[in-house]
XYZ file of C-alpha atoms in Angstrom:
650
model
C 86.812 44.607 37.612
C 88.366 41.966 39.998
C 90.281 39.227 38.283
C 90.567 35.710 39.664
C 93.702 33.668 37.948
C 94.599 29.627 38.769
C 93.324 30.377 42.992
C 94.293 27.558 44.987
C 93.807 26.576 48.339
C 93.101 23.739 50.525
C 92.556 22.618 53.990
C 94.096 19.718 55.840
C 95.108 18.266 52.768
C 91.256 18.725 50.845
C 91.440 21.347 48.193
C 88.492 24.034 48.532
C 89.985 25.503 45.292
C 92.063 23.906 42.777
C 93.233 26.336 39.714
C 90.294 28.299 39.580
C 89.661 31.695 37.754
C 86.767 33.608 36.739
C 85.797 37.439 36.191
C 83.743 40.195 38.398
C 82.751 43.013 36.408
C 81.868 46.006 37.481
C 78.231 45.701 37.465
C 77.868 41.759 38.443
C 75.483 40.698 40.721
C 76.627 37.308 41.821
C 75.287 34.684 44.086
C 78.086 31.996 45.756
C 76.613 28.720 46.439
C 77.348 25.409 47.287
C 77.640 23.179 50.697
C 78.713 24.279 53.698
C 82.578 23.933 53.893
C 82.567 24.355 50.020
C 84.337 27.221 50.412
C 82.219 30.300 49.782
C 83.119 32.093 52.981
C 86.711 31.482 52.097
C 86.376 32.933 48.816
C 84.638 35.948 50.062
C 88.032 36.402 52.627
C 90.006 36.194 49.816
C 88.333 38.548 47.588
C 88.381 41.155 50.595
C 92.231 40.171 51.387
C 91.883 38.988 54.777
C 93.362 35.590 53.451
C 95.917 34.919 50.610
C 95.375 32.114 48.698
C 98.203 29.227 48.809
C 98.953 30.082 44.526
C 97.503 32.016 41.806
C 96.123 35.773 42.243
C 93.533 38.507 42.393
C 94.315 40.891 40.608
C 92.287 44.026 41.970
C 92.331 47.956 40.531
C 94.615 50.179 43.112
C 91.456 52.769 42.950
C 89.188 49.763 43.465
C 87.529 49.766 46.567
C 86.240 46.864 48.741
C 83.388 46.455 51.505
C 82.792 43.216 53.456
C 80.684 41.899 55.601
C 81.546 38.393 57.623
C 79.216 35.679 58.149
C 80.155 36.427 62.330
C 82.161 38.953 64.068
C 81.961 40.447 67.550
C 81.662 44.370 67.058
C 83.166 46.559 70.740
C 81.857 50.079 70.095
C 81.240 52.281 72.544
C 79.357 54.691 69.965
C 75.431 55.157 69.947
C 73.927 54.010 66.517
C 74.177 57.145 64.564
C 77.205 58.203 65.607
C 79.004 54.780 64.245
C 77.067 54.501 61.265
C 78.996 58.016 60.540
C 82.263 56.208 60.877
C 81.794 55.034 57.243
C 82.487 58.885 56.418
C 85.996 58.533 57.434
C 87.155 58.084 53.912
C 86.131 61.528 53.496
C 89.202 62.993 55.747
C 91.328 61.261 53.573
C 90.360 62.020 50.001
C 90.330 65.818 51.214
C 93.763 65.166 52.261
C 94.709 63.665 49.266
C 92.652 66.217 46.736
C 94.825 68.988 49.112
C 98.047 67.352 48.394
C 97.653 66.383 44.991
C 96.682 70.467 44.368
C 99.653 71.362 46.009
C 101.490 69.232 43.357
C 99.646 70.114 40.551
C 100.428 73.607 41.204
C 104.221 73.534 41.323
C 104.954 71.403 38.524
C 104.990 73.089 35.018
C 105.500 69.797 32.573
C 102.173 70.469 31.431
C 102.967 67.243 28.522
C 104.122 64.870 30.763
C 102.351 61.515 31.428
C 103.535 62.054 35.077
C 101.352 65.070 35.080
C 98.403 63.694 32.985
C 98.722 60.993 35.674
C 97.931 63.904 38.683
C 95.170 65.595 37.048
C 93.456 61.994 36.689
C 94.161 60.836 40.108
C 93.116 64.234 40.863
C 90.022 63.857 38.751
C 89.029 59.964 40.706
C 89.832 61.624 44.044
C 87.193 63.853 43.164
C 84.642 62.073 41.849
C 84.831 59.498 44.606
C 84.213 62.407 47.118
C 81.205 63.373 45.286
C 79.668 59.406 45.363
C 79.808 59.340 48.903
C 78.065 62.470 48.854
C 79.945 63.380 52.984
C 77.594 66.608 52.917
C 74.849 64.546 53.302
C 76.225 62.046 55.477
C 73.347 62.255 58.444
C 70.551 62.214 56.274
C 71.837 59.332 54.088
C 72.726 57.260 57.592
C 69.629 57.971 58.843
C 67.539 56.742 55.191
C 70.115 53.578 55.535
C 69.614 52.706 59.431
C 65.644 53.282 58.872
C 66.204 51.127 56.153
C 67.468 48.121 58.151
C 65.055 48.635 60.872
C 66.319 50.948 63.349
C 63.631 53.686 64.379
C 64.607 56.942 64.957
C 64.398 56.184 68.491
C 66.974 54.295 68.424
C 69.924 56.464 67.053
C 71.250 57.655 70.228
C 71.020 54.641 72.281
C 74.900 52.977 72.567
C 75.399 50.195 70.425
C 75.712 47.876 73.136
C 72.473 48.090 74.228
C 71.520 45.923 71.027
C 71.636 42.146 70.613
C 74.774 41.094 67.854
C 72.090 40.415 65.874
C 71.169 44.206 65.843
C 74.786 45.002 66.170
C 75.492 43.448 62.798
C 72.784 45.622 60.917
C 75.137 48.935 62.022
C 77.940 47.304 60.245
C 75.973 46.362 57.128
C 74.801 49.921 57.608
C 78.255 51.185 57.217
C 79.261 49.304 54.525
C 76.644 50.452 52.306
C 77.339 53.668 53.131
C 80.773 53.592 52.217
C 79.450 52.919 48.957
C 82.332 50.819 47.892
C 82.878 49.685 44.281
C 82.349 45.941 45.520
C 80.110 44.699 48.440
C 80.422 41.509 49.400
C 77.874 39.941 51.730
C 78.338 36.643 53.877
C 74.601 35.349 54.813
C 73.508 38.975 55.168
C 69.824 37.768 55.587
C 70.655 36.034 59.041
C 70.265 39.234 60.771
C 67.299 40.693 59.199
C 63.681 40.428 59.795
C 61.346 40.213 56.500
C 60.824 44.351 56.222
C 64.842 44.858 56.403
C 65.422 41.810 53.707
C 63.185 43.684 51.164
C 64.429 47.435 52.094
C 68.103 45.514 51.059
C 66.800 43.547 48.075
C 65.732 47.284 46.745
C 69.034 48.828 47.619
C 71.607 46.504 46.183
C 68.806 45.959 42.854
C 69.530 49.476 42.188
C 73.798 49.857 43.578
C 75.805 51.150 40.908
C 78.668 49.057 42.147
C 79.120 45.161 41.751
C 77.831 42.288 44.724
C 78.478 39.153 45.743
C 76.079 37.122 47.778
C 76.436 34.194 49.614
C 73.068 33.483 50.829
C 70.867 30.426 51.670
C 67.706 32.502 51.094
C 66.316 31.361 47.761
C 64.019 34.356 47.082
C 66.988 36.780 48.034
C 69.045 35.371 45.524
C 66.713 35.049 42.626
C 65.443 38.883 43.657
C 69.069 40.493 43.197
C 71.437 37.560 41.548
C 71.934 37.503 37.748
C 74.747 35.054 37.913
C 75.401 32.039 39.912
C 78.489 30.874 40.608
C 78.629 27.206 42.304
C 81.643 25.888 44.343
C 81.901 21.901 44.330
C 84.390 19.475 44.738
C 87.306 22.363 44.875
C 85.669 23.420 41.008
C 83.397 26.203 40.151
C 80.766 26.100 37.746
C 79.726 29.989 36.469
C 76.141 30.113 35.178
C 74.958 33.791 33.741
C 71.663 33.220 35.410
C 69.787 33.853 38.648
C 69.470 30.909 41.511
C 66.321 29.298 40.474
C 67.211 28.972 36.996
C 70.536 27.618 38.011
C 69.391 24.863 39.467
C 67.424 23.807 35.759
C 70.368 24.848 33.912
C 72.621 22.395 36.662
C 70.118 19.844 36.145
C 69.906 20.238 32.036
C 73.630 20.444 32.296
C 74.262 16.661 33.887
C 71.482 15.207 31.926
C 73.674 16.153 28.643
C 76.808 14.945 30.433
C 74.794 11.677 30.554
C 73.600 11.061 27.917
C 76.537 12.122 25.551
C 78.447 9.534 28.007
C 75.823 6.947 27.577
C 76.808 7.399 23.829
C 80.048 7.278 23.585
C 79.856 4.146 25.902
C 77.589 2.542 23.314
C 80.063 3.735 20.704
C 83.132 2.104 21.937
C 81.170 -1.339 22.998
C 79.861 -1.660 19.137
C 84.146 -1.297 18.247
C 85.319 -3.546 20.839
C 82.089 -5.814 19.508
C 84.147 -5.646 16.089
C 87.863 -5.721 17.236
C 87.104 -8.810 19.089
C 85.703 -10.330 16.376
C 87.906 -9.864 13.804
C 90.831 -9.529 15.775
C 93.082 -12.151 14.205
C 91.423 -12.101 10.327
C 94.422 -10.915 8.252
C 91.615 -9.268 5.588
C 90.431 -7.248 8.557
C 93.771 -6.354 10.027
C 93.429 -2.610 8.786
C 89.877 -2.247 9.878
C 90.854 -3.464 13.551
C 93.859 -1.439 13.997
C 91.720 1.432 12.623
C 89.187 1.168 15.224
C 91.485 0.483 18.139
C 92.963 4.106 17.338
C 89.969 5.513 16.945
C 89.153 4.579 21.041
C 92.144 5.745 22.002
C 91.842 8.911 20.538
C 88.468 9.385 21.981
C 88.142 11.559 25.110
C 85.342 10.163 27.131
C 82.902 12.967 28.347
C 82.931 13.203 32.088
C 80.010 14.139 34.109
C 80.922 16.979 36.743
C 81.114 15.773 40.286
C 78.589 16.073 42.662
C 78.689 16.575 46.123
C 75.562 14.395 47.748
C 76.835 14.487 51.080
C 73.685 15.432 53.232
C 73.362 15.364 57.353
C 71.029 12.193 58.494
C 69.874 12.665 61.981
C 66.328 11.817 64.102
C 65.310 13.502 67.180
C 65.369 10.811 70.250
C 61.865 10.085 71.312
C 60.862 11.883 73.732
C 60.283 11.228 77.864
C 56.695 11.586 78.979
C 55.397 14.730 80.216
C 52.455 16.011 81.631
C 49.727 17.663 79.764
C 50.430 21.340 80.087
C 53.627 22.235 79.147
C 53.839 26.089 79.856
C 51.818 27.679 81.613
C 52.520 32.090 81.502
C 50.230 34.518 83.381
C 49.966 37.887 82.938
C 54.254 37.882 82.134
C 55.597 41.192 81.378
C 59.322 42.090 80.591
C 61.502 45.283 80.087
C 64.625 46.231 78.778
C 64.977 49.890 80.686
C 62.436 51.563 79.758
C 61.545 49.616 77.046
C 58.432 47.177 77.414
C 59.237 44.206 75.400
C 56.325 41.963 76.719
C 53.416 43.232 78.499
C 50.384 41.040 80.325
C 50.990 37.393 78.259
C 48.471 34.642 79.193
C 49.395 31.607 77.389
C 49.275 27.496 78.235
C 51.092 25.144 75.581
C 50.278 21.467 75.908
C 52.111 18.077 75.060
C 52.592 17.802 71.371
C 51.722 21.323 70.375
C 54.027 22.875 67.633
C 53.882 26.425 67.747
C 55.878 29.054 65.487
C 57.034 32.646 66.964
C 56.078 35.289 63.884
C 56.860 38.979 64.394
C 59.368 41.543 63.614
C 62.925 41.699 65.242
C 62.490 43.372 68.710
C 59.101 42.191 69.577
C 59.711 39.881 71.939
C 60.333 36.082 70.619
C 63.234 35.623 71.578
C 62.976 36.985 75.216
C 59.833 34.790 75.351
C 61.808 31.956 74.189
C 64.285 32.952 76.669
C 61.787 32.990 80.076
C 60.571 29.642 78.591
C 63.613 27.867 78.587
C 64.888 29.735 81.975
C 67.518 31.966 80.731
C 65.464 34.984 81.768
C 64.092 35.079 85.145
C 63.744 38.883 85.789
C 60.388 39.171 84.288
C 57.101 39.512 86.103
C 53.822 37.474 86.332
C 53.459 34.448 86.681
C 55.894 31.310 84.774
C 55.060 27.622 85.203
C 56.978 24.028 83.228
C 54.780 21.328 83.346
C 55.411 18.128 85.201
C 58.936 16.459 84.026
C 59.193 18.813 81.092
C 63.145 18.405 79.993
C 63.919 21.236 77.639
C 66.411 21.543 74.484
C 67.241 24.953 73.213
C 68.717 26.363 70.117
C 69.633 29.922 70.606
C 69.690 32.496 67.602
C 73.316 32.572 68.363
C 73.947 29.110 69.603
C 77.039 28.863 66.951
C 78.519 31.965 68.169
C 78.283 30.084 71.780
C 80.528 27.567 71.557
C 83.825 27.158 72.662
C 86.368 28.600 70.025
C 89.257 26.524 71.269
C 87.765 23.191 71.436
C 87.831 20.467 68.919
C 84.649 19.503 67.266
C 85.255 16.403 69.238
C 86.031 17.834 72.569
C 82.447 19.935 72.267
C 80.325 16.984 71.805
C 81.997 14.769 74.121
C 81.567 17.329 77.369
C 78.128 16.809 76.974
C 77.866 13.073 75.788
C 76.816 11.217 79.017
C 75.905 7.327 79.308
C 76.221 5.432 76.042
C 76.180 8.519 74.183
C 79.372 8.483 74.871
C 80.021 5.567 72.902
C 78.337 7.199 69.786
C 79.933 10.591 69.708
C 81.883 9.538 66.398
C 78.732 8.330 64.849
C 76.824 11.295 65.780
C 79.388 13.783 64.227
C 79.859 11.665 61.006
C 75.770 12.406 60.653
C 76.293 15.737 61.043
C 79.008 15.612 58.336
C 82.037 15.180 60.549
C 84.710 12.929 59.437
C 87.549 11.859 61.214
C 89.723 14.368 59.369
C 87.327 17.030 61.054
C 87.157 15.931 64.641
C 90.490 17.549 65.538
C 89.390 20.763 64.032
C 89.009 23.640 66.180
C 85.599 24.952 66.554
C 87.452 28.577 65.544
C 87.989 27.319 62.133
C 84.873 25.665 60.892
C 82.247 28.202 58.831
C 79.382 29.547 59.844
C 77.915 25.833 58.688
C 79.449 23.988 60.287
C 79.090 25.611 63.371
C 75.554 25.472 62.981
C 75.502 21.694 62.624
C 77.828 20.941 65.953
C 75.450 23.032 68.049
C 72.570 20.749 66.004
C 74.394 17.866 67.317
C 74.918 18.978 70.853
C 71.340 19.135 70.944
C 70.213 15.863 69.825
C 72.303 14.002 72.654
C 69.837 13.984 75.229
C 66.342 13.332 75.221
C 63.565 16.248 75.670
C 60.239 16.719 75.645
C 60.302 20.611 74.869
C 62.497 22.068 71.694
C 63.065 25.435 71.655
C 64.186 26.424 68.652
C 65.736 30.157 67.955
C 66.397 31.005 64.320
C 68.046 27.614 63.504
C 68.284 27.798 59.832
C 70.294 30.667 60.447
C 73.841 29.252 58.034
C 72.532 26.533 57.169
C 72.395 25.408 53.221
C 69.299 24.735 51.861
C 69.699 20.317 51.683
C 70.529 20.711 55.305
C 67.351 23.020 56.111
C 65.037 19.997 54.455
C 66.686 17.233 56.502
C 66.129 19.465 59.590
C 62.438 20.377 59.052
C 61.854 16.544 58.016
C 63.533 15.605 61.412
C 61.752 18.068 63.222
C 58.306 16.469 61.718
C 59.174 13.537 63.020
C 59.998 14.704 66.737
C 57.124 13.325 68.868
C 58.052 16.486 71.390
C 56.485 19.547 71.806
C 57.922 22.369 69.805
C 58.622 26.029 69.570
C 59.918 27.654 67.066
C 61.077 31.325 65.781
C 61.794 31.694 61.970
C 61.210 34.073 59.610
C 61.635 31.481 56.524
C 57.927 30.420 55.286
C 58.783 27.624 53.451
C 60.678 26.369 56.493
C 57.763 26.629 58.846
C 55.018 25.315 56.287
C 53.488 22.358 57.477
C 55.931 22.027 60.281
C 53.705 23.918 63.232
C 50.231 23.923 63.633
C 49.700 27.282 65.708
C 51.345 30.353 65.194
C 52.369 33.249 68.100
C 52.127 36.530 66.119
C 54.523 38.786 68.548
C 53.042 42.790 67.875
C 52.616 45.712 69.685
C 54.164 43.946 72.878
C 50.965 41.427 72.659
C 50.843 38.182 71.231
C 48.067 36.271 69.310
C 47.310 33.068 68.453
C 46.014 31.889 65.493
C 45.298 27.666 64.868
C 47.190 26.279 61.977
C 50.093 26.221 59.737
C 52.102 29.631 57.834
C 49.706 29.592 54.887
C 46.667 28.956 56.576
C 47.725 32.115 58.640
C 48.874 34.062 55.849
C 45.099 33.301 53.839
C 43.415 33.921 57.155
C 44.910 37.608 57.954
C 45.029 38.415 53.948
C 48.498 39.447 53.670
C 51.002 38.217 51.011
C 53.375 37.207 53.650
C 54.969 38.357 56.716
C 55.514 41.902 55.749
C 52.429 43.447 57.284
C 53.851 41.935 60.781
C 57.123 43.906 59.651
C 55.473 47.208 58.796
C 52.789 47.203 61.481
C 50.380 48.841 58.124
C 46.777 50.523 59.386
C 43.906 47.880 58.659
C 42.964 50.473 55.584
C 46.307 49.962 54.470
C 46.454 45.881 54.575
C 43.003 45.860 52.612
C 43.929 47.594 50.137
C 47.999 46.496 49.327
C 45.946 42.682 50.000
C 43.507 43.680 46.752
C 46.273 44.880 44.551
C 48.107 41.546 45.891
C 45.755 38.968 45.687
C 47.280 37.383 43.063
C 50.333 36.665 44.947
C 49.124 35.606 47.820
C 50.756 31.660 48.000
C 53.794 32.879 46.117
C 55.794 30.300 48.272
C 52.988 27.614 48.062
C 52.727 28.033 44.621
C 56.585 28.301 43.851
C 57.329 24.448 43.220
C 54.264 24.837 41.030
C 56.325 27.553 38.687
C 59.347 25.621 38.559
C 57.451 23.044 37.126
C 55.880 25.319 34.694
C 59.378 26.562 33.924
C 60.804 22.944 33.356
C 57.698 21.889 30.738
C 58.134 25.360 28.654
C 61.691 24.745 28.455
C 61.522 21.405 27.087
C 58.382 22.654 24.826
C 61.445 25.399 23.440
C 63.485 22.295 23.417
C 61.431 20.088 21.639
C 60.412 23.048 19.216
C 64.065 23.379 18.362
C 64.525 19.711 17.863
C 61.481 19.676 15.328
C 62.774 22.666 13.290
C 66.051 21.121 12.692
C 64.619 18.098 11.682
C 62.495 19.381 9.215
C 65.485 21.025 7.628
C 66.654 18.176 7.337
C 64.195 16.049 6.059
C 63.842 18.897 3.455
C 67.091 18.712 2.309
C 67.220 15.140 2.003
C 63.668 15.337 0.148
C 65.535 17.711 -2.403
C 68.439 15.521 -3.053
C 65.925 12.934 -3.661
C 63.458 15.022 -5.568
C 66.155 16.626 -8.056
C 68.681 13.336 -8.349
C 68.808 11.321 -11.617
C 67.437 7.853 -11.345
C 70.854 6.245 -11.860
C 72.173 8.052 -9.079
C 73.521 5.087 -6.729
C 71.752 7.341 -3.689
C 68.388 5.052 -5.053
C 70.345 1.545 -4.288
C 71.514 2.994 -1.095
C 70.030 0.978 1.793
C 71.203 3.183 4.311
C 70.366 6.066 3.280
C 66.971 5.230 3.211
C 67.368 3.967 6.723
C 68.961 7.557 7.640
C 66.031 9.059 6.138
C 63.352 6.755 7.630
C 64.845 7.413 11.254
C 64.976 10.969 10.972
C 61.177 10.869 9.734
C 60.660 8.397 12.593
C 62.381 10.985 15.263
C 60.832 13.718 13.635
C 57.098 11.813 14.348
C 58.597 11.031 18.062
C 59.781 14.814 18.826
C 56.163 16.178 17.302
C 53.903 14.161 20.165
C 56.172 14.868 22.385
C 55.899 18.792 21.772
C 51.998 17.852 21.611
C 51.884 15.941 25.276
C 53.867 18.540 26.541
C 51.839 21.700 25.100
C 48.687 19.332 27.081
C 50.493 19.253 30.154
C 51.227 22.671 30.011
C 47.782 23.768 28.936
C 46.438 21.875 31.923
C 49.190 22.915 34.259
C 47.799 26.655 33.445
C 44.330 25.751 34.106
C 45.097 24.017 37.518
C 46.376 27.881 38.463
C 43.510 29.735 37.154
């Protein structure tokens, strides 16, 4: 258990935590979220003690121990693939070592009642049993299940890890993490790296870890798949919900709603006793009454309603310069890595205005294809061709990881600024979320975010008529991903695009490039229509490359889910009405109490009883009847709306 007391930190002068504490137990499975910049990343540093916070502390277990994996880092081995995935089994060397020594000790001492030798034979006793979790005699085999496990075939395990992209890179070192098997595992946008296969092969894994796990993640299905708590960083506060990301976001919404109207109340409240302390302000016979009432405010604490961070990026594409007709133009292209084939004989012509998204596993070949496009690859063969005054923008998968570390976020958009852009570069980076206390910042210091949004920037400042866009959701949180796909509907450009996130590319492209088998094929219209046309329930069969005999018959037994992400809006609003049926429910059962008490004091009270002559408590009893009436058609409209709801789904 890791325990968080009064952590505070801040950064040029804005506090990204301000006295805040919470618990992780040992079996948590926790999902950070909030803005970028909120702080999650920072947090996660913390936790791992690769930062110490400016006051409070974490207080962590000495046996405890700790794996984490950054949002970015730059691995330099000179290893092949199965060799450093075996590095994780260096903690074996040293419990042996310390099993050996602590034996040695154990041996020569003869104060069998001490509590310095009870405190051996336990340390003896952990040493053990942590040897025996990372089960070292079966080291290969379980690096081999893992590394399968995030994608790597067994072709791969003696190739040198710098033969891979980062992206691949990064899987060996989520690899070794989880085979260090640590007692926390803490994971900075893990999915970034992954293709849809790998994502689910994780899900399973950390479902089922003994240990505890904290997310950060913008994936919304990755979260509510593993997360049972949500934690939410905001305005240097955090909020801790026991409940997964999706019902989060109800219980965040129930939670203001209550903040408001309990406000709203109060507000109404002290307006009725300034209404009477006005009024009778200077009548001596009222004197008590007033001075009664002005206490009574001041004693009041005003319910606050939690603050909210709304700050959102607002950007539009240019419009784009003419071009002609045929965009790209590819015959017969063909590209290797060694002797691995890549792409192999690809005949394809894009024209104006088409907006096309790259689908496939990792490896296949979308982002080399994006690459020849855009003319960062020109050792390929076959035939490449732009069209006529085509001007090209491009986003690459790691176009964060590109920029200049020792720039200013200033400095890196004004290189590139040219003509009355120039003018503008302060307006640009305060719609990207860039104030003027952040324009000074070096790029090394801003998260993963943030990163992502200055290379957004960069790429808005001059016009094109081609985007090519690599993974750019990769960091991103999930307001910013909306603004971007809303901006990217309104581009008038042609577009490419490679993402892996369905919701993301629904209704944004209108043909799809399904990268397989070093072949590509195109299929007219959007994610879904795709996704109905080849009867899968979503990407995975691209991941798995399954028989035909296999896709019919995992699409039969999945029918059911086939629009899961269409239809996922749909069951939050299902969630939403059967919560406020439960709450409505609840509301009518304590009424009726109630009412049924009140109808017994009436029933059983003698006739003299002043209760009879009491106007308001017949005006009490009235409006509870009245909300009782209110609360029972609302339950009824909302059973109806649910009811038809259900049938719209059948």
């Amino acid at each position: 258990m890791i325990t968080i007391n009064n952590l505070s930190i801040s950064f040029s002068g804005i506090n990204l935590f301000d006295n805040v504490s919470f618990v992780i137990g040992d079996k948590d499975r926790i999902g950070l979220v909030g803005k970028n910049g909120a702080g999650k990343s920072t947090l996660l540093k913390i936790l791992s003690k690769l930062q110490e916070p400016e006051t409070g502390s974490i207080i962590i277990p000495q046996s405890q121990t700790i794996g984490y994996l950054p949002q970015e880092m730059i691995p330099s081995s000179t290893m092949t693939v199965i060799d450093e995935a075996l590095t994780a089994f260096e903690e074996v060397n040293l419990l042996q070592e310390k099993i050996e020594t602590l034996n040695q000790e154990i041996a020569s001492r003869t104060d069998y009642e001490s509590s310095e030798y009870e405190n051996l034979l336990h340390l003896h006793y952990e040493a053990n049993e942590r040897l025996n979790l990372i089960d070292a005699a079966n080291s290969r085999a379980e690096s081999e299940k893992v590394l399968l496990g995030l994608g790597f075939p067994h072709s791969d395990f003696e190739r040198k890890i710098s033969e891979f992209s980062s992206g691949w890179q990064m899987r060996v070192e989520l690899a070794k993490i989880l085979l260090q098997k640590p007692d926390v595992i803490l994971l900075d946008e893990p999915t970034n790296h992954l293709d849809i296969e790998s994502i689910q092969w994780l899900e399973n894994f950390l479902i089922n870890y003994f240990g505890a796990v904290v997310l950060v993640s913008h994936d919304r299905t990755f979260l509510d798949n593993i997360t049972k708590r949500t934690i939410e960083i905001t305005a240097g506060k955090i909020y801790d919900y026991k409940a997964s990301y999706s019902d989060y976001v109800l219980l965040l919404q129930q939670r203001r709603e209550t903040q408001q109207s309990v406000l709203t109340n109060q507000q109404r409240q002290i307006a009725e006793i300034e209404k009477f302390v006005e009024k009778f302000r200077y009548k001596a016979t009222k004197a008590k009454q007033v001075q009664s009432r002005i206490k009574l405010i001041e004693k009041m604490e005003l319910e606050t309603i939690d603050e909210v961070d709304a700050s959102t990026i607002h950007f539009r594409f240019p419009p784009s310069p003419h071009s002609g007709k045929i965009v790209v133009e590819m015959k017969n292209v063909a590209k290797s890595y060694g002797e691995k084939q890549v792409l192999k004989d690809v005949n394809i012509i894009i024209e104006r205005g088409d907006k096309i998204a790259f689908v496939g596993k990792n490896g296949e070949g979308k982002s080399t294809l994006s690459k020849i496009i855009v003319g960062d690859i020109n050792d390929h063969s076959g035939e490449y061709k732009a069209g006529h005054q085509v001007s090209i923008g491009y986003f690459a998968q790691n176009q964060a990881a590109l920029l200049d570390p020792n720039k200013t976020v200033f400095e890196t958009i004004d290189e590139v600024a040219t003509g009355d852009s120039r003018l503008r570069v302060r307006n640009i980076l305060g719609s990207f979320l860039f104030g003027a206390d952040d324009i000074d910042k070096k790029v090394m210091v801003l998260s993963g975010g943030e990163k992502s949004r200055l290379a957004l920037a960069k790429l808005i400042l001059s016009p094109v008529n081609l985007l090519v866009l690599d993974e750019p959701t990769n960091h991103l949180d999930m307001d910013s991903k909306d603004i971007l796909k809303n901006a990217l509907i309104r581009y008038d450009g042609t577009l490419i695009i490679v993402s892996h996130d369905r919701d993301f590319l629904q209704g944004l492209t209108n043909t799809l490039y399904e990268f397989r088998n070093q072949k590509i094929n195109e299929f007219h219209g959007d994610i879904f229509e795709y996704l109905t046309h080849r009867k899968i329930e979503d990407l995975k069969t691209l991941e798995q490359g399954k028989s035909a005999q296999s896709q019919t018959k995992e699409t039969a037994i999945s029918q059911n889910k086939l629009d899961y992400a269409k239809s996922k809006e749909f069951e939050k609003e299902l969630r939403k009405i059967r919560n406020s049926i439960e709450r409505a429910e609840k509301e009518i059962e304590t009424l009726e109490s109630e009412i049924k008490t009140l109808d017994h004091k009436l029933a059983n009270s003698d006739p003299s009883d002043p209760i009879f002559s009491d106007e308001t408590f017949y005006k009490a009893y009235q409006s509870k009847k009245d909300s009782l009436a209110k609360a029972m058609q609302t339950w009824e409209n909302l059973s109806m709306e649910l009811e038809e709801k259900e049938q719209e789904n059948l």
